[in-house]
mmCIF file of C-alpha atoms and ligand atoms in Angstrom:
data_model
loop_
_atom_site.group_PDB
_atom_site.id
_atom_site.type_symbol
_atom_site.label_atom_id
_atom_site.label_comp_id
_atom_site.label_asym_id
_atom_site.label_seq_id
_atom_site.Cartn_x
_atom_site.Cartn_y
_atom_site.Cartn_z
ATOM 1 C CA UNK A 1 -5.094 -87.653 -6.948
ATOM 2 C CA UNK A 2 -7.233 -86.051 -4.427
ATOM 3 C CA UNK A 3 -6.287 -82.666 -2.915
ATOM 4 C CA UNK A 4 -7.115 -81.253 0.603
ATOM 5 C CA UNK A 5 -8.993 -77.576 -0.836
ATOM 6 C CA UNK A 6 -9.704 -76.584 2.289
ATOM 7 C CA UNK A 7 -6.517 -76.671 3.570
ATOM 8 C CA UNK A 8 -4.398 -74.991 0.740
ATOM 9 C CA UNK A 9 -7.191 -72.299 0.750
ATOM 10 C CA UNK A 10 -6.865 -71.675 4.262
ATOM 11 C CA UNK A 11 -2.307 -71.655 3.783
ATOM 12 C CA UNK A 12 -2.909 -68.940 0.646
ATOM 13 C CA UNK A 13 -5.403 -66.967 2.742
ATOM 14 C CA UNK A 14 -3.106 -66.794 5.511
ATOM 15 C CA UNK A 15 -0.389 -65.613 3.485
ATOM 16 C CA UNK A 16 -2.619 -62.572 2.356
ATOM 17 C CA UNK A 17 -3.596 -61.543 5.940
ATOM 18 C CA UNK A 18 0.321 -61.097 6.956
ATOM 19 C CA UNK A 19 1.142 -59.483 3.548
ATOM 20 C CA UNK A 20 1.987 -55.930 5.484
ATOM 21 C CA UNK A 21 2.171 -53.343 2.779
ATOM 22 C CA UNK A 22 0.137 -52.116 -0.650
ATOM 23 C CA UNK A 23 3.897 -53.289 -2.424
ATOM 24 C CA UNK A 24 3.899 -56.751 -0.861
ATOM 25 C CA UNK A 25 0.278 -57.687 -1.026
ATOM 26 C CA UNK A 26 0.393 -56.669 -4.790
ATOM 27 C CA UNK A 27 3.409 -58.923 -5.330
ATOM 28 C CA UNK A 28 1.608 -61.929 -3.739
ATOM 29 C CA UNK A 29 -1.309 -60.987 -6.074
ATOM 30 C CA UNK A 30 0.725 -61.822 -9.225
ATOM 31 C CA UNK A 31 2.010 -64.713 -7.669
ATOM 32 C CA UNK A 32 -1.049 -65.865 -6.603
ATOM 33 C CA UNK A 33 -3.585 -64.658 -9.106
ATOM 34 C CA UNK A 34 -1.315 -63.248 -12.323
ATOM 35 C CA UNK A 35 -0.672 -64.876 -15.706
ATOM 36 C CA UNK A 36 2.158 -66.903 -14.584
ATOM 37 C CA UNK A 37 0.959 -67.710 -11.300
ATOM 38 C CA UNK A 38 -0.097 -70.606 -8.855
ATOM 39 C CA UNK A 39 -3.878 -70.150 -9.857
ATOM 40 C CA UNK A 40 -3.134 -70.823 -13.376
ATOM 41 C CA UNK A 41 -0.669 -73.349 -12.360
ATOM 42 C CA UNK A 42 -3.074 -75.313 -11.041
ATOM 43 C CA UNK A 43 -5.083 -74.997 -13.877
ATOM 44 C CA UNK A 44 -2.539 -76.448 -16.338
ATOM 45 C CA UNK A 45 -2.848 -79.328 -13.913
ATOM 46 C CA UNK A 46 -6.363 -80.122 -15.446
ATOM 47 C CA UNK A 47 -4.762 -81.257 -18.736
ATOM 48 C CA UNK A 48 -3.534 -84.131 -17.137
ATOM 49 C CA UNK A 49 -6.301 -85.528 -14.960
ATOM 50 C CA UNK A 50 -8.992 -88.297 -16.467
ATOM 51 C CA UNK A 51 -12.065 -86.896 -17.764
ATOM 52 C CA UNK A 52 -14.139 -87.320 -15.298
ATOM 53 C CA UNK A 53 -12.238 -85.415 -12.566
ATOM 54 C CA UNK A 54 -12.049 -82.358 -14.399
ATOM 55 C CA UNK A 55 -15.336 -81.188 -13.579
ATOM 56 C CA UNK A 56 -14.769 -80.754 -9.881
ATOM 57 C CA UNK A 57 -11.171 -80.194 -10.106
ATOM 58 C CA UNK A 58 -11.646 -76.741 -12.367
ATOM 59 C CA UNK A 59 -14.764 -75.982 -9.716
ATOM 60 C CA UNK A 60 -12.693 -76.049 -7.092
ATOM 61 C CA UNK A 61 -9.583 -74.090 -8.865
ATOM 62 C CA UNK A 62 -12.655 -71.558 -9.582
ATOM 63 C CA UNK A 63 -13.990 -71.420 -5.721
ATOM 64 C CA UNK A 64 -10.311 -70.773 -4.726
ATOM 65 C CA UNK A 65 -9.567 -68.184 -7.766
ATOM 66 C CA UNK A 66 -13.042 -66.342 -6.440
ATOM 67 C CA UNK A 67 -12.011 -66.582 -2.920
ATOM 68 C CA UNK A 68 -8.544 -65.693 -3.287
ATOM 69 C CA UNK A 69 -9.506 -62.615 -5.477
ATOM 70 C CA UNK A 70 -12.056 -61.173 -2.573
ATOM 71 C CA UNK A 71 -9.308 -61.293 0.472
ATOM 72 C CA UNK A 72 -6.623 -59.771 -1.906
ATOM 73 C CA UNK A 73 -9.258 -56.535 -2.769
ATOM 74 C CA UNK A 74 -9.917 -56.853 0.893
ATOM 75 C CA UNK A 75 -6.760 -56.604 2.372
ATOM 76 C CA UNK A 76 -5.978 -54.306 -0.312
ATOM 77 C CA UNK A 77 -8.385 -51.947 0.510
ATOM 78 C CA UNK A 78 -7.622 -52.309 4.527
ATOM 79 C CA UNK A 79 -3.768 -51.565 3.395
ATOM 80 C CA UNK A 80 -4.079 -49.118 1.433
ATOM 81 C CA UNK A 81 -6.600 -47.396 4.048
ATOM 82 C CA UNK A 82 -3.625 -47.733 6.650
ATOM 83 C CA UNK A 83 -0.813 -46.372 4.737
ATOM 84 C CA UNK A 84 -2.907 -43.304 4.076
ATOM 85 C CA UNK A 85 -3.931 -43.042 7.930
ATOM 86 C CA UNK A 86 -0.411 -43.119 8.361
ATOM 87 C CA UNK A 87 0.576 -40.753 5.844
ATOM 88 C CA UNK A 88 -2.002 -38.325 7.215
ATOM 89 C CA UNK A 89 -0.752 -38.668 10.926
ATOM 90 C CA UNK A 90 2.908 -37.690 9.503
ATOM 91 C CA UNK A 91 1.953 -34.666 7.662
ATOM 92 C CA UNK A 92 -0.282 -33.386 10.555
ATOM 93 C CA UNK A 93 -0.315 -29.720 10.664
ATOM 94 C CA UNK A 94 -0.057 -28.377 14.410
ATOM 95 C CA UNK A 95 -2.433 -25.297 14.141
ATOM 96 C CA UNK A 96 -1.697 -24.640 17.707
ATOM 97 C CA UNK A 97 2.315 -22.903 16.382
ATOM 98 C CA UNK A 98 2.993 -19.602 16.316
ATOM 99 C CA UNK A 99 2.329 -18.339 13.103
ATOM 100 C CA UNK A 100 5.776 -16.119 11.354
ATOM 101 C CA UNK A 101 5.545 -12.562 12.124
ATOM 102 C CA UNK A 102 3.449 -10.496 9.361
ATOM 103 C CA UNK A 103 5.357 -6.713 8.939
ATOM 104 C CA UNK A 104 2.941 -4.279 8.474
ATOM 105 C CA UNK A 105 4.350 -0.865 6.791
ATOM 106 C CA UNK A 106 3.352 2.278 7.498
ATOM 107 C CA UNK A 107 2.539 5.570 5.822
ATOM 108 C CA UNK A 108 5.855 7.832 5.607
ATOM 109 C CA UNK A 109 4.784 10.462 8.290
ATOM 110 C CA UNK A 110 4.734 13.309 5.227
ATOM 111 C CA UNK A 111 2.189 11.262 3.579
ATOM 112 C CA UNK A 112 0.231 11.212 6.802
ATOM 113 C CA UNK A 113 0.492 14.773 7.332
ATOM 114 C CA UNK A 114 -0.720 15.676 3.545
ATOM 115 C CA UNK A 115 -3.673 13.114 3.580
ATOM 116 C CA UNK A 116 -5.044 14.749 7.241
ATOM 117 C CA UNK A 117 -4.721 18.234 5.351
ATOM 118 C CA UNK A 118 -6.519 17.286 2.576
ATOM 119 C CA UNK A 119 -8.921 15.863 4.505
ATOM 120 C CA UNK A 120 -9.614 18.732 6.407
ATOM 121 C CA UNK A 121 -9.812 21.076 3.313
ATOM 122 C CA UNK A 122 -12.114 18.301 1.271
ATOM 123 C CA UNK A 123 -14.755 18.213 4.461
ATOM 124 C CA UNK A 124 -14.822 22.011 3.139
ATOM 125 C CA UNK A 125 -15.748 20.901 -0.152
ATOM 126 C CA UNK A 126 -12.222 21.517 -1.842
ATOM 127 C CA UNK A 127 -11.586 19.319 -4.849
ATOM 128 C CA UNK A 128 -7.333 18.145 -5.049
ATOM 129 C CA UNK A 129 -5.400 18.714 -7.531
ATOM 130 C CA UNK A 130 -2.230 17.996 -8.708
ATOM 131 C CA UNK A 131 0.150 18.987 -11.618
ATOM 132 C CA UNK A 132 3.337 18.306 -12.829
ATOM 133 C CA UNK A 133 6.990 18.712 -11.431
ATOM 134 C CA UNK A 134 9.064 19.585 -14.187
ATOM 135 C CA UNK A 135 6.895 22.950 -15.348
ATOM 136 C CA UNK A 136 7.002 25.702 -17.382
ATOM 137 C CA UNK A 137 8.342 28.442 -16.608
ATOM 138 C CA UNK A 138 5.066 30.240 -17.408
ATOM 139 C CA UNK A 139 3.497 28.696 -14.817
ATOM 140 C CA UNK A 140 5.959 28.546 -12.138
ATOM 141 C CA UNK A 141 6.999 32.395 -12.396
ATOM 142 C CA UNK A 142 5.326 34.346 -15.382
ATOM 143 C CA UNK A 143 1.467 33.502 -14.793
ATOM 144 C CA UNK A 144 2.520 34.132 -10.890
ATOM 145 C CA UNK A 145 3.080 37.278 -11.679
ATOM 146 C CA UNK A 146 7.120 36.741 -11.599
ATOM 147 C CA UNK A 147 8.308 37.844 -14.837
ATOM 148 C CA UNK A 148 11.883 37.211 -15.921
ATOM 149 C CA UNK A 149 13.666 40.199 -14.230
ATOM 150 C CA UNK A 150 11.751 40.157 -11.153
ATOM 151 C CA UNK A 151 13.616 39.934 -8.070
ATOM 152 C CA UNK A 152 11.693 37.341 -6.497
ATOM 153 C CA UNK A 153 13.011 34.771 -8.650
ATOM 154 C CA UNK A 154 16.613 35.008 -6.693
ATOM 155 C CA UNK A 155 14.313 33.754 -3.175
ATOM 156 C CA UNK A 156 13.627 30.526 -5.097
ATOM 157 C CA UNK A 157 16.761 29.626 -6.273
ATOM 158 C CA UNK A 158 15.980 27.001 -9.459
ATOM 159 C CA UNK A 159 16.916 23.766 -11.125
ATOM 160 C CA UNK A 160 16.569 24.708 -14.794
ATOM 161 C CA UNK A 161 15.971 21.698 -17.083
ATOM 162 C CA UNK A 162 16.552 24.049 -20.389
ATOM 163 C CA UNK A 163 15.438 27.531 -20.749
ATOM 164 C CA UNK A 164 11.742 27.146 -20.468
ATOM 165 C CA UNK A 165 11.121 24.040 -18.290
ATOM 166 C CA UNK A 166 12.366 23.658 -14.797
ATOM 167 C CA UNK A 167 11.791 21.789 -11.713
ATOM 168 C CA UNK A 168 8.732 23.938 -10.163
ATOM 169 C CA UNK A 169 9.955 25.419 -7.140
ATOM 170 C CA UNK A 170 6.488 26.174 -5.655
ATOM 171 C CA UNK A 171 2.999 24.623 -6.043
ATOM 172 C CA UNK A 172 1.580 28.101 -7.033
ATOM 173 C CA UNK A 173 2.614 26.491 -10.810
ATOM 174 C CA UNK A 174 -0.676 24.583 -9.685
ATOM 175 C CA UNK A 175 -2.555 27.072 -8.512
ATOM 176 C CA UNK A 176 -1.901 28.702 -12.026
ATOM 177 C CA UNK A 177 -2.770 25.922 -14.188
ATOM 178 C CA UNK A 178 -6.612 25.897 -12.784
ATOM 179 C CA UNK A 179 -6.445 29.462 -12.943
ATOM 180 C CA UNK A 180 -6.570 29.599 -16.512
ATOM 181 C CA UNK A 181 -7.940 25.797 -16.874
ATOM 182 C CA UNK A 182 -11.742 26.631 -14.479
ATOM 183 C CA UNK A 183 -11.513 30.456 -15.110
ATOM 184 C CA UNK A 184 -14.785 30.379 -16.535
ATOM 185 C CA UNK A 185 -16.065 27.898 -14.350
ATOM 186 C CA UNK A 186 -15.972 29.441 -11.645
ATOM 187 C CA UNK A 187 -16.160 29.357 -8.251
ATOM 188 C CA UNK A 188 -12.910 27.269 -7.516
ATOM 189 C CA UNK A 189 -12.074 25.603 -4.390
ATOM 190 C CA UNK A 190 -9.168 23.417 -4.584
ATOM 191 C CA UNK A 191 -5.923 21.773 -2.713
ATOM 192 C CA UNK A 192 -2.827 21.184 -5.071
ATOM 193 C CA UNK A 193 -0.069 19.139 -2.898
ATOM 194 C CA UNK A 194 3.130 18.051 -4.752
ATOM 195 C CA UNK A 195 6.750 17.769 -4.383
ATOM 196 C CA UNK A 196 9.033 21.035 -5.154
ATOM 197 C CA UNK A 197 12.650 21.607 -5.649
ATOM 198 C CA UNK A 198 15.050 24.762 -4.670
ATOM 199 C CA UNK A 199 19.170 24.996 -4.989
ATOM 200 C CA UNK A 200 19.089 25.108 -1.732
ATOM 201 C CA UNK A 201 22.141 23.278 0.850
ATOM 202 C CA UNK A 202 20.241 20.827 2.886
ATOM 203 C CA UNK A 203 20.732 21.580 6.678
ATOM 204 C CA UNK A 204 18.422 20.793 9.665
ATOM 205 C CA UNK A 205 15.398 23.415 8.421
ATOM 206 C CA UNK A 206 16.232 23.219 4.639
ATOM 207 C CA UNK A 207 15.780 20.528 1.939
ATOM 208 C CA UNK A 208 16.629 20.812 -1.758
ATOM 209 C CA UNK A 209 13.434 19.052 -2.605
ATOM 210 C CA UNK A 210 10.186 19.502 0.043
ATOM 211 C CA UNK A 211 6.472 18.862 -0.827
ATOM 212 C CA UNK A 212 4.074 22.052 -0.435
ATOM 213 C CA UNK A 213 0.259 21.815 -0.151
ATOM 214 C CA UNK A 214 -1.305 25.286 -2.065
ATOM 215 C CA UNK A 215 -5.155 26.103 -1.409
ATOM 216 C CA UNK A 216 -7.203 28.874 -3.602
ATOM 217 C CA UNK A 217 -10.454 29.295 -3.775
ATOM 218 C CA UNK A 218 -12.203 32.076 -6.536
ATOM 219 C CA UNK A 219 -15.668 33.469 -6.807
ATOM 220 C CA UNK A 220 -17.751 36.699 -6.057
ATOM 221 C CA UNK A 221 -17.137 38.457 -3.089
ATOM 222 C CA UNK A 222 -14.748 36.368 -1.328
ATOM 223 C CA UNK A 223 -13.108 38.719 1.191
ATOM 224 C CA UNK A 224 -9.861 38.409 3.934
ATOM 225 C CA UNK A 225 -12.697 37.293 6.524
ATOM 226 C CA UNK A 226 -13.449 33.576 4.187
ATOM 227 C CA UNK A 227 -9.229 33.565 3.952
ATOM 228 C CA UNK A 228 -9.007 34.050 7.827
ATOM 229 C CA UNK A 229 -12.003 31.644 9.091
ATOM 230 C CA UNK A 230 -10.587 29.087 6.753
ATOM 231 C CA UNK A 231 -7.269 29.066 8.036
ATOM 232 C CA UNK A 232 -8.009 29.103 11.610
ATOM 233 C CA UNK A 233 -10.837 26.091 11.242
ATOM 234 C CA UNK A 234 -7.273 24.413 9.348
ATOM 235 C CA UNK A 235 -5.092 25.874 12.120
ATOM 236 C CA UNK A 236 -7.339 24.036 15.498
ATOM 237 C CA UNK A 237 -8.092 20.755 12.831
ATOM 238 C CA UNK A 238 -4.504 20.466 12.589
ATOM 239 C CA UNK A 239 -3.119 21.495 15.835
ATOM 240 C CA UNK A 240 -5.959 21.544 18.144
ATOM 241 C CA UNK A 241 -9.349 23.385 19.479
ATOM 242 C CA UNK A 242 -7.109 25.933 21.387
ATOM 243 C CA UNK A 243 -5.487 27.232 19.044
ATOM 244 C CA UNK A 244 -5.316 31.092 17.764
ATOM 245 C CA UNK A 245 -4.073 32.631 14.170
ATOM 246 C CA UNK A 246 -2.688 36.032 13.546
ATOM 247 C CA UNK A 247 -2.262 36.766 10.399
ATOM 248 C CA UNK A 248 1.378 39.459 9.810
ATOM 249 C CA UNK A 249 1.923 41.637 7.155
ATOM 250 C CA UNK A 250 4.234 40.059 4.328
ATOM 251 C CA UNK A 251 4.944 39.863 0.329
ATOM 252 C CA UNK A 252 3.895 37.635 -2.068
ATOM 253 C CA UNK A 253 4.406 38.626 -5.666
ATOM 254 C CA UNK A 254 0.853 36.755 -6.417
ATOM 255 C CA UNK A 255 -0.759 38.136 -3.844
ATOM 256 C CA UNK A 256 -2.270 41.777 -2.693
ATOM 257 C CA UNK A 257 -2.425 42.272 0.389
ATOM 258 C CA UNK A 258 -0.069 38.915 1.561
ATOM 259 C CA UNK A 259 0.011 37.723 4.914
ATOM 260 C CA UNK A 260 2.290 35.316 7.295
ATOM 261 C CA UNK A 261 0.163 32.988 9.212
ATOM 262 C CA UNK A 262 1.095 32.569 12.736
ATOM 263 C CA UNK A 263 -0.731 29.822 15.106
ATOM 264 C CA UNK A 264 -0.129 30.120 18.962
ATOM 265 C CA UNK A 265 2.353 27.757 20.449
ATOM 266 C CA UNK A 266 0.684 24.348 20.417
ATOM 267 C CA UNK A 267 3.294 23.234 22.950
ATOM 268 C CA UNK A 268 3.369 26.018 25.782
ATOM 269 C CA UNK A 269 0.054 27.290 24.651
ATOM 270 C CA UNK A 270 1.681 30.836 23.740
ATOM 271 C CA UNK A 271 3.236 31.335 26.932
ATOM 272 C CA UNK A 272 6.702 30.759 25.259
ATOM 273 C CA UNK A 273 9.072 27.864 25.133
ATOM 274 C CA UNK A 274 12.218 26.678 22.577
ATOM 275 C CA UNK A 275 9.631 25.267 19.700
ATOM 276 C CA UNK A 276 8.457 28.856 19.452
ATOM 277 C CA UNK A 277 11.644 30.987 20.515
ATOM 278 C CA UNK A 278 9.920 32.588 23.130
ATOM 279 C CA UNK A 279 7.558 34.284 21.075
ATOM 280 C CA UNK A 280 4.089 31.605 21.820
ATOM 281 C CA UNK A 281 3.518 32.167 17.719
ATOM 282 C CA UNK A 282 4.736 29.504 15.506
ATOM 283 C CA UNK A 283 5.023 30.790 11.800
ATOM 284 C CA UNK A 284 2.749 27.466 9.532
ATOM 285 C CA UNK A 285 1.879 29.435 6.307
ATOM 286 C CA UNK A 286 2.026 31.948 3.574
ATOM 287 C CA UNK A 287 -0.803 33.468 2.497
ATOM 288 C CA UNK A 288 -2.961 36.557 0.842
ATOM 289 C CA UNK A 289 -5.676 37.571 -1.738
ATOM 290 C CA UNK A 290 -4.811 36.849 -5.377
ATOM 291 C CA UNK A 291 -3.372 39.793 -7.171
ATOM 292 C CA UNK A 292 -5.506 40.930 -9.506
ATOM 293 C CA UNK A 293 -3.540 40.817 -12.603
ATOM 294 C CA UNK A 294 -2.623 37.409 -11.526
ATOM 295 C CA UNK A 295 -6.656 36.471 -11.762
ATOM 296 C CA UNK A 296 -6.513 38.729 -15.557
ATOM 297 C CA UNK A 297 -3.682 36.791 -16.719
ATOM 298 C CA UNK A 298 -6.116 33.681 -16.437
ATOM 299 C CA UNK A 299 -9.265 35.516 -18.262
ATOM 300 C CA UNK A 300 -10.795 35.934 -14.676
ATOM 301 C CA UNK A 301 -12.210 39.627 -14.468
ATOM 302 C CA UNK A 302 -10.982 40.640 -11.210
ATOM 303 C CA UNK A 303 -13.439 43.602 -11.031
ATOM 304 C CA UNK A 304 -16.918 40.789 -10.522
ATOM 305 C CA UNK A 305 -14.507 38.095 -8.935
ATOM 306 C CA UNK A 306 -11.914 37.856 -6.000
ATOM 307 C CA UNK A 307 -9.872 35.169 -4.416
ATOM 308 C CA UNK A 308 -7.827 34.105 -1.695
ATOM 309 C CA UNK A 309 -4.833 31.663 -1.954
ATOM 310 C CA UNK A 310 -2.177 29.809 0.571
ATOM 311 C CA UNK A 311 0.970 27.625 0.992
ATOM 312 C CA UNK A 312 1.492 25.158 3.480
ATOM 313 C CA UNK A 313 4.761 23.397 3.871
ATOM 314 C CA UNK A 314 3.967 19.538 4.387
ATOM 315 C CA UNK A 315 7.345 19.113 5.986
ATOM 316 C CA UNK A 316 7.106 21.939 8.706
ATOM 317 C CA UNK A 317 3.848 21.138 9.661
ATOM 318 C CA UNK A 318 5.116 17.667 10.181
ATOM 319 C CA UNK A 319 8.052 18.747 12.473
ATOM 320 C CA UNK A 320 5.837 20.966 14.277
ATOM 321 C CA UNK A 321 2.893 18.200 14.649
ATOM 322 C CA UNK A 322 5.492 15.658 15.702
ATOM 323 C CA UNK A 323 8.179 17.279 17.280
ATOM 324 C CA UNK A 324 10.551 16.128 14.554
ATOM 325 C CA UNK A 325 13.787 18.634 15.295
ATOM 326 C CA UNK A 326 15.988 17.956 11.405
ATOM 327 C CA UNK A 327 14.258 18.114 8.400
ATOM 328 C CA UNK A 328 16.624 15.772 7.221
ATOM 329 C CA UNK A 329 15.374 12.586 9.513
ATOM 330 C CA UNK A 330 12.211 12.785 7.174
ATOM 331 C CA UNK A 331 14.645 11.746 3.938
ATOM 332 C CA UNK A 332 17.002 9.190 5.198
ATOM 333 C CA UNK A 333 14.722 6.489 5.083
ATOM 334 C CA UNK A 334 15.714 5.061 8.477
ATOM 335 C CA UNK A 335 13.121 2.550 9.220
ATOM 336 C CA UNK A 336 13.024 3.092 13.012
ATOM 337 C CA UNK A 337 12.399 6.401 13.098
ATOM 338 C CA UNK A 338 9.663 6.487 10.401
ATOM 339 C CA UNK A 339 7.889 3.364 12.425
ATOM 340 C CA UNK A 340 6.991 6.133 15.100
ATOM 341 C CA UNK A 341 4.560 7.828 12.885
ATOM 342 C CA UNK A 342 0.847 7.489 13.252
ATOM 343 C CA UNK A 343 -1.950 9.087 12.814
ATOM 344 C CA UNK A 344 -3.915 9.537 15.503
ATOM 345 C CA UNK A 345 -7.731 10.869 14.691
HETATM 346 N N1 DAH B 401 4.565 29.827 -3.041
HETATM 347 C C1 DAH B 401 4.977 30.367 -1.767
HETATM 348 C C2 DAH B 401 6.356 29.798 -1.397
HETATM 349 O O1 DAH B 401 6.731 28.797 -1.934
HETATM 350 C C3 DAH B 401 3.991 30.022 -0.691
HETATM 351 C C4 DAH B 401 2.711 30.782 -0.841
HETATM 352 C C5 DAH B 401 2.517 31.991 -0.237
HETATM 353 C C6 DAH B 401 1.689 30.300 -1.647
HETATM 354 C C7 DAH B 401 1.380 32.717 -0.372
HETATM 355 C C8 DAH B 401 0.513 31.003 -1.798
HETATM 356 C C9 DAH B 401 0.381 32.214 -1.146
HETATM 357 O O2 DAH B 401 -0.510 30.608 -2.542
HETATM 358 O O3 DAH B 401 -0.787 32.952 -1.312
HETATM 359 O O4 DAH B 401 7.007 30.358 -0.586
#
């Protein structure tokens, strides 16, 4: 029995070329080539054949084994090369599309405001400070020269947490606390912002809880002229190169003398208009030299050494910078209004 090789070879090897996927070339391989398949078929064959034509008949089964075995990796790899082209060309990423909108927050515009103040107060070499909201009473009134009877209290109407602890209702509970903490280390130069908290009815100028920024500063011969330069340099940072300070008569019980700080008008330039009432003097800042007994009460001999202190209220410096009208807006959280805020320096 004589078989035409070439031609069978050439049938099986067309078969492989049109096998069109990975799934149906590897199906014709265990057909073809597997255990069970028309390979070893053949080969089973061999059993039957005389002697003598075994020889070439296995030889040829081999040649067509080898051959077949070469397309099938051949096509395989040419398959499997396609089906990943095409794979790729599906999942193509189009750089070229809009990308989805990235929100960027910003900085609430009473954060703003207190960073720029610090900043201008740490260019003149303050360190800042900070301390905690519920206080002592000690600091927030005694050590402030405030003591239990005095009638100052009734200004700064408090949230009591028991009888010694309370919400602090100014950051002069700071200014206390490195009074007695650096009085021997003197000189001190620091900037104490934090949040504070009065009984007060919230309306468009007032706010049951606020955030205040206090500045002191302690060592030998400081005098009303260092308190006065300071604030004015703070005043034109803040508000502009124009501006003017007058300083008016007032009371502090932690201070002696105690002053108001008016800054001209930065909107009409002092000439008059609604933001000031008329007046071209815009009211930013408490102020004065720190009482003497209040500088004792720390260990700070207040015959050698002297001070000057302030308070600067972060939200009506932000109304005033920004033209913000109700204190309110700054505590309502409304998105679009806060978006307005930047800072521009
Ligand atoms: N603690 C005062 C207040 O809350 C503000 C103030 C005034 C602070 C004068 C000071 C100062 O340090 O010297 O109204």
């Amino acid at each position: 029995m004589s078989r035409n090789w070439e031609q069978l070879t050439e049938q099986l090897m067309e078969k492989i070329r049109s096998a069109g996927s990975v799934s149906a070339l590897e199906q014709l391989r265990v057909e073809m080539l597997g255990k069970k398949g028309s390979v070893n078929a053949l080969m089973q064959e061999m059993k039957s054949l005389a002697p003598e034509d075994r020889k070439e008949f296995g030889m040829a089964v081999n040649n067509l084994k080898k051959s077949l075995e070469e397309r099938v990796a051949a096509r395989m790899t040419e398959l499997k090369e396609n089906e990943l082209n095409e794979q790729l060309a599906k999942d193509k990423i189009d750089i070229t599309l809009p990308a989805d909108d990235f929100t960027y927050g910003t900085l609430h515009p009473l954060t703003l405001v207190q960073q720029e103040i610090e900043d201008i107060f740490v260019s003149m070499g303050y360190a800042v400070v900070e301390g905690p909201e519920v206080e002592f009473d000690v600091y927030n009134f005694e050590k402030a020269n405030i003591p239990a009877d005095h009638p100052a209290r009734d200004m700064q109407d408090t949230f009591y947490v028991d009888v010694e602890r309370l919400l602090r209702t100014q950051t002069t509970a700071i200014q206390m606390r490195v009074l007695e903490a650096q009085g021997n280390k003197l000189p001190i130069k620091v900037v104490c912002p934090g949040k504070v908290y009065r009984r007060d009815d919230d309306d468009a100028t007032h706010s049951h809880q606020f955030v205040q920024m206090e500045g002191l500063v302690v060592g030998e011969g400081i005098t009303q002229a260092d308190l006065k330069g300071t604030l004015e340099l703070f005043a034109r940072s803040m508000f502009g190169p124009q501006r003017e300070i007058r300083l008016r008569q007032s009371y502090f019980p932690f201070t002696e003398p105690s002053q108001e700080i008016d800054v001209s008008c930065h909107v009409c330039g002092g000439k008059g208009c609604p933001t000031c009432k008329g007046t071209g003097w815009i009211e930013i800042l408490g102020s004065g030299m720190v009482h003497p007994h209040v500088l004792e009460m720390a260990g700070i001999d207040s015959s050698k050494y002297s001070g000057f202190a302030f308070g600067i209220g972060i939200e009506r410096t932000a109304m005033l910078k920004y033209g913000i009208d109700d204190i309110r807006n700054l505590y309502l959280n409304n998105l679009k209004f806060l978006r307005n805020y930047k800072r521009f320096d």
